Tab-separated table of C-alpha atoms in Angstrom:
chain	number	residue	atom	x	y	z
A	122	MET	CA	-131.355	-138.638	-110.114
A	123	GLU	CA	-132.285	-138.599	-106.469
A	124	GLY	CA	-132.844	-141.671	-104.361
A	125	LYS	CA	-131.480	-145.156	-104.795
A	126	GLN	CA	-130.105	-146.126	-108.170
A	127	TYR	CA	-130.116	-149.660	-109.504
A	128	HIS	CA	-127.490	-151.017	-111.844
A	129	HIS	CA	-128.177	-154.330	-113.558
A	130	ALA	CA	-124.759	-155.926	-113.978
A	131	LEU	CA	-126.154	-159.125	-115.484
A	132	PRO	CA	-126.223	-159.289	-119.293
A	133	LEU	CA	-129.700	-159.405	-120.805
A	134	GLU	CA	-128.946	-162.754	-122.445
A	135	LEU	CA	-128.331	-164.357	-119.044
A	136	ILE	CA	-131.461	-162.789	-117.567
A	137	ARG	CA	-133.509	-164.118	-120.483
A	138	MET	CA	-132.019	-167.598	-120.002
A	139	VAL	CA	-132.917	-167.543	-116.307
A	140	ILE	CA	-136.517	-166.572	-117.025
A	141	GLU	CA	-136.928	-169.128	-119.792
A	142	SER	CA	-135.413	-171.872	-117.648
A	143	LEU	CA	-137.587	-171.156	-114.656
A	144	THR	CA	-140.791	-170.867	-116.639
A	145	SER	CA	-140.142	-174.125	-118.466
A	146	GLU	CA	-142.382	-177.040	-117.588
A	147	PHE	CA	-139.227	-179.008	-116.711
A	148	ALA	CA	-137.551	-176.193	-114.810
A	149	LEU	CA	-135.985	-178.462	-112.200
A	150	SER	CA	-135.283	-181.498	-114.348
A	151	SER	CA	-131.556	-180.985	-114.922
A	152	PRO	CA	-128.618	-180.081	-112.628
A	153	HIS	CA	-127.812	-177.066	-114.779
A	154	GLN	CA	-131.303	-175.645	-114.365
A	155	LYS	CA	-131.215	-176.354	-110.644
A	156	GLU	CA	-128.027	-174.304	-110.347
A	157	ILE	CA	-129.646	-171.394	-112.181
A	158	PHE	CA	-132.666	-171.688	-109.934
A	159	LEU	CA	-130.555	-171.627	-106.762
A	160	VAL	CA	-128.562	-168.613	-107.953
A	161	MET	CA	-131.720	-166.662	-108.659
A	162	TYR	CA	-133.433	-167.749	-105.457
A	163	THR	CA	-130.507	-166.886	-103.185
A	164	CYS	CA	-129.746	-163.518	-104.774
A	165	ARG	CA	-132.212	-161.094	-103.189
A	166	ASP	CA	-131.922	-158.386	-105.847
A	167	ILE	CA	-132.497	-160.807	-108.714
A	168	TYR	CA	-135.322	-162.536	-106.891
A	169	SER	CA	-137.180	-159.322	-106.037
A	170	TRP	CA	-136.920	-158.216	-109.651
A	171	MET	CA	-137.963	-161.468	-111.321
A	172	ALA	CA	-140.416	-163.067	-108.879
A	173	PRO	CA	-143.401	-160.840	-109.796
A	174	ILE	CA	-142.950	-161.943	-113.415
A	175	LEU	CA	-142.134	-165.602	-112.851
A	176	TYR	CA	-144.762	-166.454	-110.279
A	177	ARG	CA	-147.734	-164.284	-111.152
A	178	SER	CA	-149.296	-167.220	-113.014
A	179	VAL	CA	-148.523	-170.712	-111.704
A	180	THR	CA	-149.361	-174.055	-113.305
A	181	LEU	CA	-149.583	-177.009	-110.918
A	182	ASN	CA	-148.809	-180.313	-112.602
A	183	ASP	CA	-148.513	-182.508	-109.513
A	184	ALA	CA	-148.639	-182.558	-105.740
A	185	ARG	CA	-144.870	-182.025	-105.694
A	186	GLY	CA	-145.382	-178.613	-107.234
A	187	VAL	CA	-147.806	-177.653	-104.468
A	188	GLU	CA	-145.343	-178.874	-101.837
A	189	LEU	CA	-142.555	-176.906	-103.476
A	190	PHE	CA	-144.521	-173.699	-103.167
A	191	HIS	CA	-145.430	-174.373	-99.558
A	192	GLN	CA	-141.841	-175.014	-98.563
A	193	SER	CA	-138.910	-173.663	-100.567
A	194	LEU	CA	-140.936	-171.262	-102.723
A	195	ARG	CA	-143.266	-169.877	-100.091
A	196	PRO	CA	-142.079	-166.236	-100.562
A	197	ALA	CA	-143.142	-166.494	-104.204
A	198	LEU	CA	-146.760	-166.810	-103.066
A	199	LEU	CA	-146.731	-163.073	-102.426
A	200	TYR	CA	-146.678	-162.545	-106.190
A	201	THR	CA	-149.044	-165.298	-107.318
A	202	ARG	CA	-152.346	-164.094	-108.750
A	203	ALA	CA	-153.409	-166.975	-111.015
A	204	ILE	CA	-153.318	-170.728	-110.430
A	205	HIS	CA	-153.888	-173.282	-113.214
A	206	VAL	CA	-154.501	-176.849	-112.063
A	207	GLU	CA	-153.520	-179.512	-114.579
A	208	GLY	CA	-151.898	-182.418	-112.763
A	209	GLN	CA	-153.628	-185.803	-112.761
A	210	ASP	CA	-152.887	-186.405	-109.076
A	211	LEU	CA	-154.488	-183.077	-108.155
A	212	VAL	CA	-157.882	-183.663	-109.726
A	213	ALA	CA	-159.235	-186.321	-107.362
A	214	GLU	CA	-159.012	-184.393	-104.090
A	215	PRO	CA	-159.158	-180.623	-103.597
A	216	ASP	CA	-156.958	-180.642	-100.468
A	217	PRO	CA	-153.554	-179.728	-102.045
A	218	VAL	CA	-155.114	-177.022	-104.205
A	219	TYR	CA	-157.241	-175.843	-101.303
A	220	GLN	CA	-154.202	-175.437	-99.067
A	221	LEU	CA	-152.413	-173.329	-101.632
A	222	VAL	CA	-155.390	-171.149	-102.552
A	223	SER	CA	-156.384	-170.637	-98.916
A	224	ALA	CA	-152.869	-169.366	-98.208
A	225	LEU	CA	-153.492	-166.776	-100.918
A	226	GLU	CA	-157.106	-165.963	-100.078
A	227	GLY	CA	-157.978	-162.428	-101.061
A	228	ARG	CA	-155.119	-162.169	-103.575
A	229	ILE	CA	-155.988	-164.847	-106.153
A	230	GLU	CA	-157.401	-163.275	-109.300
A	231	ARG	CA	-158.024	-166.531	-111.166
A	232	LEU	CA	-158.305	-170.229	-110.342
A	233	CYS	CA	-158.533	-172.532	-113.356
A	234	LEU	CA	-159.752	-176.095	-112.877
A	235	PRO	CA	-159.529	-178.797	-115.588
A	236	SER	CA	-162.284	-181.011	-116.940
A	237	LYS	CA	-160.987	-183.970	-114.951
A	238	PHE	CA	-161.213	-182.168	-111.623
A	239	THR	CA	-163.734	-184.530	-110.097
A	240	ASN	CA	-164.172	-183.371	-106.520
A	241	LEU	CA	-166.115	-180.133	-106.870
A	242	GLU	CA	-167.981	-180.792	-103.638
A	243	SER	CA	-166.223	-180.799	-100.269
A	244	ASP	CA	-166.699	-180.208	-96.537
A	245	LEU	CA	-163.955	-177.571	-96.655
A	246	ASP	CA	-164.842	-173.987	-95.772
A	247	PRO	CA	-165.323	-171.804	-98.873
A	248	ILE	CA	-162.366	-169.674	-99.938
A	249	MET	CA	-162.619	-166.429	-101.892
A	250	VAL	CA	-161.230	-166.073	-105.429
A	251	SER	CA	-161.897	-163.283	-107.896
A	252	GLU	CA	-162.506	-165.581	-110.862
A	253	LEU	CA	-163.182	-169.291	-111.263
A	254	THR	CA	-162.593	-170.747	-114.698
A	255	ILE	CA	-163.895	-174.211	-115.432
A	256	PRO	CA	-164.464	-176.055	-118.737
A	257	SER	CA	-167.998	-175.781	-120.036
A	258	ASP	CA	-168.443	-179.554	-120.067
A	259	ARG	CA	-168.527	-179.353	-116.262
A	260	ALA	CA	-171.127	-176.581	-116.297
A	261	VAL	CA	-173.967	-178.828	-115.202
A	262	GLN	CA	-171.997	-179.884	-112.115
A	263	VAL	CA	-170.609	-176.435	-111.278
A	264	SER	CA	-173.423	-175.745	-108.804
A	265	ARG	CA	-171.896	-178.423	-106.559
A	266	CYS	CA	-168.632	-176.498	-106.260
A	267	ASN	CA	-169.112	-175.381	-102.658
A	268	TRP	CA	-165.504	-174.831	-101.521
A	269	ILE	CA	-164.666	-171.999	-103.936
A	270	ARG	CA	-166.499	-168.677	-103.624
A	271	PRO	CA	-165.861	-166.671	-106.819
A	272	THR	CA	-167.214	-163.292	-107.874
A	273	LYS	CA	-166.708	-164.091	-111.570
A	274	LEU	CA	-167.392	-167.407	-113.295
A	275	ARG	CA	-166.037	-168.321	-116.713
A	276	LEU	CA	-167.260	-171.472	-118.459
A	277	THR	CA	-164.703	-171.934	-121.185
A	278	LEU	CA	-164.198	-174.261	-124.110
A	279	THR	CA	-161.002	-176.207	-124.533
A	280	ALA	CA	-159.263	-176.696	-127.858
A	281	GLU	CA	-160.425	-180.301	-128.182
A	282	LYS	CA	-164.042	-179.209	-127.586
A	283	VAL	CA	-164.063	-176.742	-130.473
A	284	PRO	CA	-166.190	-176.974	-132.583
A	285	LYS	CA	-168.029	-179.941	-131.007
A	286	ALA	CA	-169.411	-178.369	-127.838
A	287	ARG	CA	-172.980	-177.152	-127.691
A	288	ALA	CA	-174.532	-175.149	-124.901
A	289	LYS	CA	-177.577	-177.417	-124.637
A	290	ASP	CA	-175.221	-179.933	-123.031
A	291	HIS	CA	-173.013	-177.428	-121.238
A	292	PHE	CA	-175.242	-174.985	-119.414
A	293	PRO	CA	-175.358	-174.680	-115.605
A	294	ARG	CA	-178.577	-175.374	-113.801
A	295	ALA	CA	-177.439	-173.101	-110.985
A	296	LEU	CA	-174.464	-171.146	-109.719
A	297	PRO	CA	-172.039	-172.516	-107.121
A	298	ALA	CA	-173.579	-172.502	-103.647
A	299	ASP	CA	-172.558	-173.131	-100.048
A	300	ARG	CA	-173.326	-176.328	-98.139
A	301	ASN	CA	-176.759	-174.945	-97.231
A	302	GLY	CA	-177.653	-174.435	-100.869
A	303	LYS	CA	-177.358	-170.622	-100.795
A	304	PRO	CA	-175.816	-169.424	-104.103
A	305	PHE	CA	-172.618	-167.417	-103.926
A	306	GLN	CA	-172.919	-163.780	-105.001
A	307	ILE	CA	-171.440	-164.065	-108.490
A	308	THR	CA	-171.690	-160.794	-110.413
A	309	GLU	CA	-170.193	-161.712	-113.807
A	310	ILE	CA	-170.454	-164.849	-115.912
A	311	ALA	CA	-169.198	-165.821	-119.365
A	312	PHE	CA	-170.445	-168.741	-121.473
A	313	GLU	CA	-168.337	-169.988	-124.363
A	314	SER	CA	-169.977	-172.263	-126.929
A	315	CYS	CA	-169.989	-173.349	-130.562
A	316	GLY	CA	-173.747	-173.166	-130.930
A	317	TRP	CA	-176.929	-172.959	-128.916
A	318	CYS	CA	-179.971	-175.120	-129.396
A	319	GLU	CA	-182.510	-172.532	-130.534
A	320	ARG	CA	-185.377	-174.457	-128.978
A	321	CYS	CA	-183.754	-174.472	-125.509
A	322	PHE	CA	-181.731	-171.261	-125.528
A	323	THR	CA	-184.424	-168.770	-124.508
A	324	ALA	CA	-185.991	-170.930	-121.805
A	325	ARG	CA	-182.689	-171.961	-120.241
A	326	LEU	CA	-181.213	-168.470	-120.154
A	327	SER	CA	-184.418	-166.862	-118.868
A	328	ARG	CA	-184.662	-169.392	-116.060
A	329	PHE	CA	-181.001	-168.945	-115.176
A	330	PHE	CA	-181.292	-165.156	-114.897
A	331	SER	CA	-184.489	-165.387	-112.864
A	332	LEU	CA	-182.762	-167.594	-110.293
A	333	HIS	CA	-179.692	-165.382	-109.813
A	334	SER	CA	-180.389	-161.742	-109.071
A	335	SER	CA	-176.755	-161.106	-108.096
A	336	LEU	CA	-175.625	-161.197	-111.741
A	337	ARG	CA	-174.705	-157.824	-113.198
A	338	ARG	CA	-173.059	-158.838	-116.466
A	339	CYS	CA	-173.329	-161.860	-118.735
A	340	ILE	CA	-171.217	-162.400	-121.833
A	341	LEU	CA	-172.137	-165.007	-124.449
A	342	VAL	CA	-169.156	-166.001	-126.605
A	343	LEU	CA	-170.047	-167.941	-129.735
A	344	TYR	CA	-167.499	-169.658	-131.998
A	345	SER	CA	-168.556	-170.600	-135.528
A	346	LEU	CA	-166.811	-172.594	-138.237
A	347	ASP	CA	-167.542	-170.101	-141.016
A	348	ASN	CA	-169.126	-166.732	-141.682
A	349	GLU	CA	-172.421	-168.237	-142.835
A	350	LYS	CA	-172.984	-170.084	-139.553
A	351	ARG	CA	-171.806	-167.084	-137.572
A	352	GLU	CA	-174.282	-164.760	-139.268
A	353	LYS	CA	-177.129	-167.216	-138.765
A	354	SER	CA	-176.385	-167.572	-135.043
A	355	LYS	CA	-175.817	-163.855	-134.709
A	356	LYS	CA	-179.229	-163.062	-136.182
A	357	PHE	CA	-180.948	-165.503	-133.829
A	358	ILE	CA	-179.169	-164.243	-130.699
A	359	LEU	CA	-179.653	-160.559	-131.520
A	360	GLU	CA	-183.370	-161.164	-131.827
A	361	LYS	CA	-183.516	-162.847	-128.412
A	362	LEU	CA	-181.163	-160.682	-126.349
A	363	PRO	CA	-183.546	-157.776	-125.660
A	364	MET	CA	-185.807	-160.035	-123.629
A	365	PHE	CA	-182.972	-160.745	-121.167
A	366	GLN	CA	-181.972	-157.141	-120.537
A	367	ARG	CA	-182.737	-155.741	-117.111
A	368	LYS	CA	-181.975	-152.436	-115.506
A	369	ASP	CA	-179.381	-154.105	-113.295
A	370	LEU	CA	-178.143	-156.710	-115.821
A	371	GLU	CA	-175.958	-156.150	-118.870
A	372	VAL	CA	-176.010	-158.917	-121.479
A	373	ARG	CA	-173.465	-158.942	-124.282
A	374	ALA	CA	-172.607	-161.337	-127.082
A	375	ALA	CA	-169.389	-161.819	-129.020
A	376	PHE	CA	-169.393	-163.697	-132.350
A	377	LEU	CA	-166.039	-165.185	-133.309
A	378	LEU	CA	-164.765	-167.607	-135.912
A	379	HIS	CA	-163.272	-170.949	-134.957
A	380	GLN	CA	-159.771	-169.770	-135.876
A	381	ASP	CA	-160.092	-166.893	-133.407
A	382	PHE	CA	-160.389	-169.304	-130.472
A	383	ASP	CA	-156.755	-168.877	-129.450
A	384	SER	CA	-157.164	-165.105	-129.143
A	385	LEU	CA	-158.960	-165.603	-125.813
A	386	SER	CA	-156.669	-168.327	-124.467
A	387	PHE	CA	-154.910	-167.817	-121.159
A	388	SER	CA	-151.430	-167.963	-122.628
A	389	ARG	CA	-152.177	-165.387	-125.318
A	390	LEU	CA	-153.901	-162.955	-122.974
A	391	GLU	CA	-151.205	-163.243	-120.338
A	392	ALA	CA	-148.456	-162.781	-122.918
A	393	ASP	CA	-150.189	-159.629	-124.138
A	394	GLY	CA	-150.950	-158.445	-120.603
A	395	GLU	CA	-154.692	-158.353	-121.304
A	396	ASP	CA	-157.693	-159.165	-119.139
A	397	TYR	CA	-160.213	-161.705	-120.442
A	398	TRP	CA	-163.298	-159.765	-119.361
A	399	LYS	CA	-162.088	-156.520	-120.888
A	400	LYS	CA	-161.005	-158.242	-124.088
A	401	VAL	CA	-164.265	-160.113	-124.629
A	402	ALA	CA	-166.276	-156.982	-123.844
A	403	GLU	CA	-164.366	-155.167	-126.590
A	404	LEU	CA	-165.175	-158.001	-129.003
A	405	SER	CA	-168.861	-158.037	-128.148
A	406	GLU	CA	-171.340	-156.458	-130.527
A	407	VAL	CA	-174.301	-156.148	-128.219
A	408	GLU	CA	-174.611	-153.868	-125.234
A	409	SER	CA	-177.481	-153.226	-122.905
A	410	SER	CA	-179.348	-150.014	-123.583
């Protein structure tokens, strides 16, 4: 073999322990784990091998985690592509999250905000992300999110919202826009729901598409409790979908059972190395002609 050869002297069991320790929610909670962390961080060969795996998807539980990345873990930002915000002290003000995402502008593939993220509107300059994921119960307020400029928008259900959520309560009036009210150029959007109000569905969706010419693909993901409800909703949606199709807009629909909800969760998709948009497109049963 020509070129540089690499020999991994560390046993696989130790490598697995390092990865599991560092990806644990309490990775720095014990002296033993801190020692493992320092060994990995100070050994360049180990770090360069593991960092792309460990830090591709980052969950921020508190402001301390943001500070850690900005200071001691700053090199890891080179590998970060997805940020999940969960911490209670991060939901009131966007500043800590903004600082981290702005440092990664152009490289972030997904930013996930929780239901309790209250400050969607800010005087901060918009920053680019490939995909913004936000719970569907914030859909009505999502148009106020003026400091994140995504190209894809995913309005997702959370486990506690299944099967209670209904799209009549969780449907955006408009897409995120800048401070002047000009909508961002979002090209793909996904709506997850457990049922649409048949009386409102057609009017709401028609109005939404008419307001946003930048959209090129829309995916409707419907979760049902049983096959009977799924077939009923499927029949209704299939009858209505043709009226939304445009030459420059592809509308799809995926009909899943309640127990299939976890198949589209972040943790499952990331563990399988799959992309949400590709996966849900494969599950969809309706394509534009």
